[in-house]
């Protein structure tokens, strides 16, 4: 099964496509969608939507997994990220793809085995599990691959359905 993992944002959206067959993970492609800082938000959202549609058309994932929104202290940033998540959800819906969402804690637990793992630990495990020659850049891309791995590890177990009621 081909899974598109997404680390949402409005400046950078990390994405990673992973094939999961027989419990084995194979990286297909990864990258990021970057939008320029001084571009109006509406234009940034259009770029994210259009690029997400292009990625879906090119790699034809069976399912999409995205990291849930994590609010820290900056509500303005959180709202903009939520808007970016909205256009990503719209793109997946337009292609009839089921969407699964995971918290950062769930992703870290699935990939590293420790829900409070540091970013460098997640990147190291993504690199190891996917047998990559070097760590994915930027970090958002590594996070997206981690989300895809998380979903790949949980989708066959029925855990994904439990978390995405």
C-alpha positions as semicolon CSV with decimal commas, in nm:
position;residue;x (nm);y (nm);z (nm)
1;X;0,000;0,000;0,000
2;X;0,128;0,345;-0,089
3;X;0,095;0,603;0,189
4;X;0,139;0,979;0,160
5;X;0,260;1,122;0,490
6;X;0,222;1,494;0,555
7;X;0,370;1,736;0,807
8;X;0,142;2,039;0,760
9;X;0,247;2,401;0,764
10;X;0,191;2,714;0,560
11;X;0,556;2,809;0,507
12;X;0,674;2,451;0,457
13;X;0,464;2,138;0,408
14;X;0,673;1,824;0,439
15;X;0,558;1,523;0,240
16;X;0,678;1,167;0,200
17;X;0,550;0,873;-0,001
18;X;0,620;0,525;0,136
19;X;0,519;0,182;0,010
20;X;0,427;-0,069;0,279
21;X;0,419;-0,428;0,162
22;X;0,433;-0,729;0,390
23;X;0,548;-0,520;0,684
24;X;0,839;-0,378;0,485
25;X;0,878;-0,008;0,415
26;X;1,019;0,130;0,092
27;X;1,063;0,503;0,033
28;X;0,923;0,623;-0,298
29;X;0,970;1,000;-0,284
30;X;0,978;1,289;-0,043
31;X;1,012;1,663;-0,043
32;X;0,851;1,982;0,068
33;X;0,613;2,246;-0,056
34;X;0,760;2,586;0,034
35;X;0,578;2,915;0,005
36;X;0,757;3,254;0,012
37;X;0,731;3,450;0,337
38;X;0,581;3,772;0,205
39;X;0,318;3,608;-0,015
40;X;-0,048;3,660;0,079
41;X;-0,187;3,365;0,275
42;X;-0,452;3,297;0,009
43;X;-0,181;3,255;-0,255
44;X;0,020;3,030;-0,021
45;X;-0,285;2,811;0,038
46;X;-0,349;2,784;-0,338
47;X;0,012;2,676;-0,392
48;X;-0,017;2,414;-0,119
49;X;-0,343;2,280;-0,264
50;X;-0,215;2,273;-0,622
51;X;0,115;2,104;-0,527
52;X;-0,063;1,852;-0,305
53;X;-0,289;1,762;-0,599
54;X;0,018;1,724;-0,821
55;X;0,183;1,490;-0,565
56;X;-0,134;1,282;-0,533
57;X;-0,168;1,252;-0,911
58;X;0,197;1,156;-0,956
59;X;0,236;0,901;-0,675
60;X;-0,124;0,775;-0,647
61;X;-0,129;0,698;-0,274
62;X;-0,399;0,468;-0,138
63;X;-0,414;0,658;0,192
64;X;-0,301;0,987;0,340
65;X;-0,171;1,033;0,694
66;X;-0,118;1,377;0,845
67;X;0,015;1,503;1,174
68;X;-0,251;1,666;1,389
69;X;-0,220;2,033;1,469
70;X;-0,017;2,102;1,779
71;X;-0,083;2,438;1,944
72;X;0,201;2,593;2,133
73;X;0,170;2,958;2,232
74;X;0,128;3,140;1,900
75;X;-0,241;3,117;1,810
76;X;-0,195;3,321;1,489
77;X;0,051;3,065;1,355
78;X;-0,179;2,783;1,465
79;X;-0,471;2,930;1,274
80;X;-0,264;2,962;0,956
81;X;-0,141;2,605;0,990
82;X;-0,504;2,495;1,042
83;X;-0,598;2,672;0,718
84;X;-0,314;2,490;0,537
85;X;-0,439;2,161;0,683
86;X;-0,780;2,248;0,541
87;X;-0,657;2,274;0,182
88;X;-0,458;1,951;0,228
89;X;-0,772;1,777;0,357
90;X;-0,963;1,920;0,059
91;X;-0,706;1,783;-0,188
92;X;-0,725;1,435;-0,032
93;X;-1,106;1,449;-0,041
94;X;-1,106;1,558;-0,405
95;X;-0,918;1,239;-0,491
96;X;-1,135;1,023;-0,265
97;X;-0,845;0,932;-0,038
98;X;-0,902;0,828;0,322
99;X;-0,726;1,061;0,566
100;X;-0,577;0,949;0,897
101;X;-0,441;1,182;1,162
102;X;-0,182;1,122;1,433
103;X;-0,058;1,333;1,719
104;X;0,314;1,409;1,743
105;X;0,324;1,178;2,046
106;X;0,173;0,890;1,846
107;X;0,419;0,942;1,561
108;X;0,721;0,947;1,794
109;X;0,595;0,642;1,982
110;X;0,549;0,446;1,659
111;X;0,879;0,545;1,499
112;X;1,117;0,580;1,795
113;X;0,935;0,383;2,064
114;X;0,925;0,687;2,293
115;X;0,652;0,949;2,269
116;X;0,873;1,229;2,400
117;X;1,162;1,159;2,163
118;X;1,365;1,451;2,031
119;X;1,353;1,554;1,667
120;X;1,706;1,421;1,602
121;X;1,597;1,077;1,727
122;X;1,298;1,077;1,491
123;X;1,519;1,177;1,198
124;X;1,772;0,905;1,283
125;X;1,502;0,636;1,300
126;X;1,336;0,750;0,976
127;X;1,677;0,735;0,806
128;X;1,744;0,388;0,948
129;X;1,399;0,234;0,891
130;X;1,387;0,352;0,530
131;X;1,755;0,266;0,464
132;X;1,824;0,619;0,341
133;X;2,180;0,717;0,257
134;X;2,138;1,047;0,441
135;X;1,874;1,212;0,660
136;X;1,587;1,374;0,473
137;X;1,596;1,753;0,451
138;X;1,432;1,972;0,563
139;X;1,315;1,838;0,900
140;X;0,954;1,877;0,782
141;X;1,020;1,611;0,519
142;X;1,161;1,373;0,780
143;X;0,854;1,439;0,994
144;X;0,625;1,359;0,700
145;X;0,806;1,030;0,640
146;X;0,769;0,956;1,013
147;X;0,392;1,012;0,984
148;X;0,379;0,771;0,687
149;X;0,579;0,513;0,885
150;X;0,350;0,560;1,184
151;X;0,045;0,498;0,969
152;X;0,207;0,202;0,796
153;X;0,281;0,042;1,133
154;X;-0,067;0,101;1,271
155;X;-0,300;0,059;0,970
156;X;-0,276;-0,320;0,959
157;X;-0,328;-0,356;1,331
158;X;-0,661;-0,177;1,351
159;X;-0,509;0,096;1,569
160;X;-0,557;0,356;1,296
161;X;-0,932;0,303;1,297
162;X;-0,938;0,340;1,674
163;X;-0,748;0,672;1,671
164;X;-0,942;0,814;1,377
165;X;-1,302;0,763;1,490
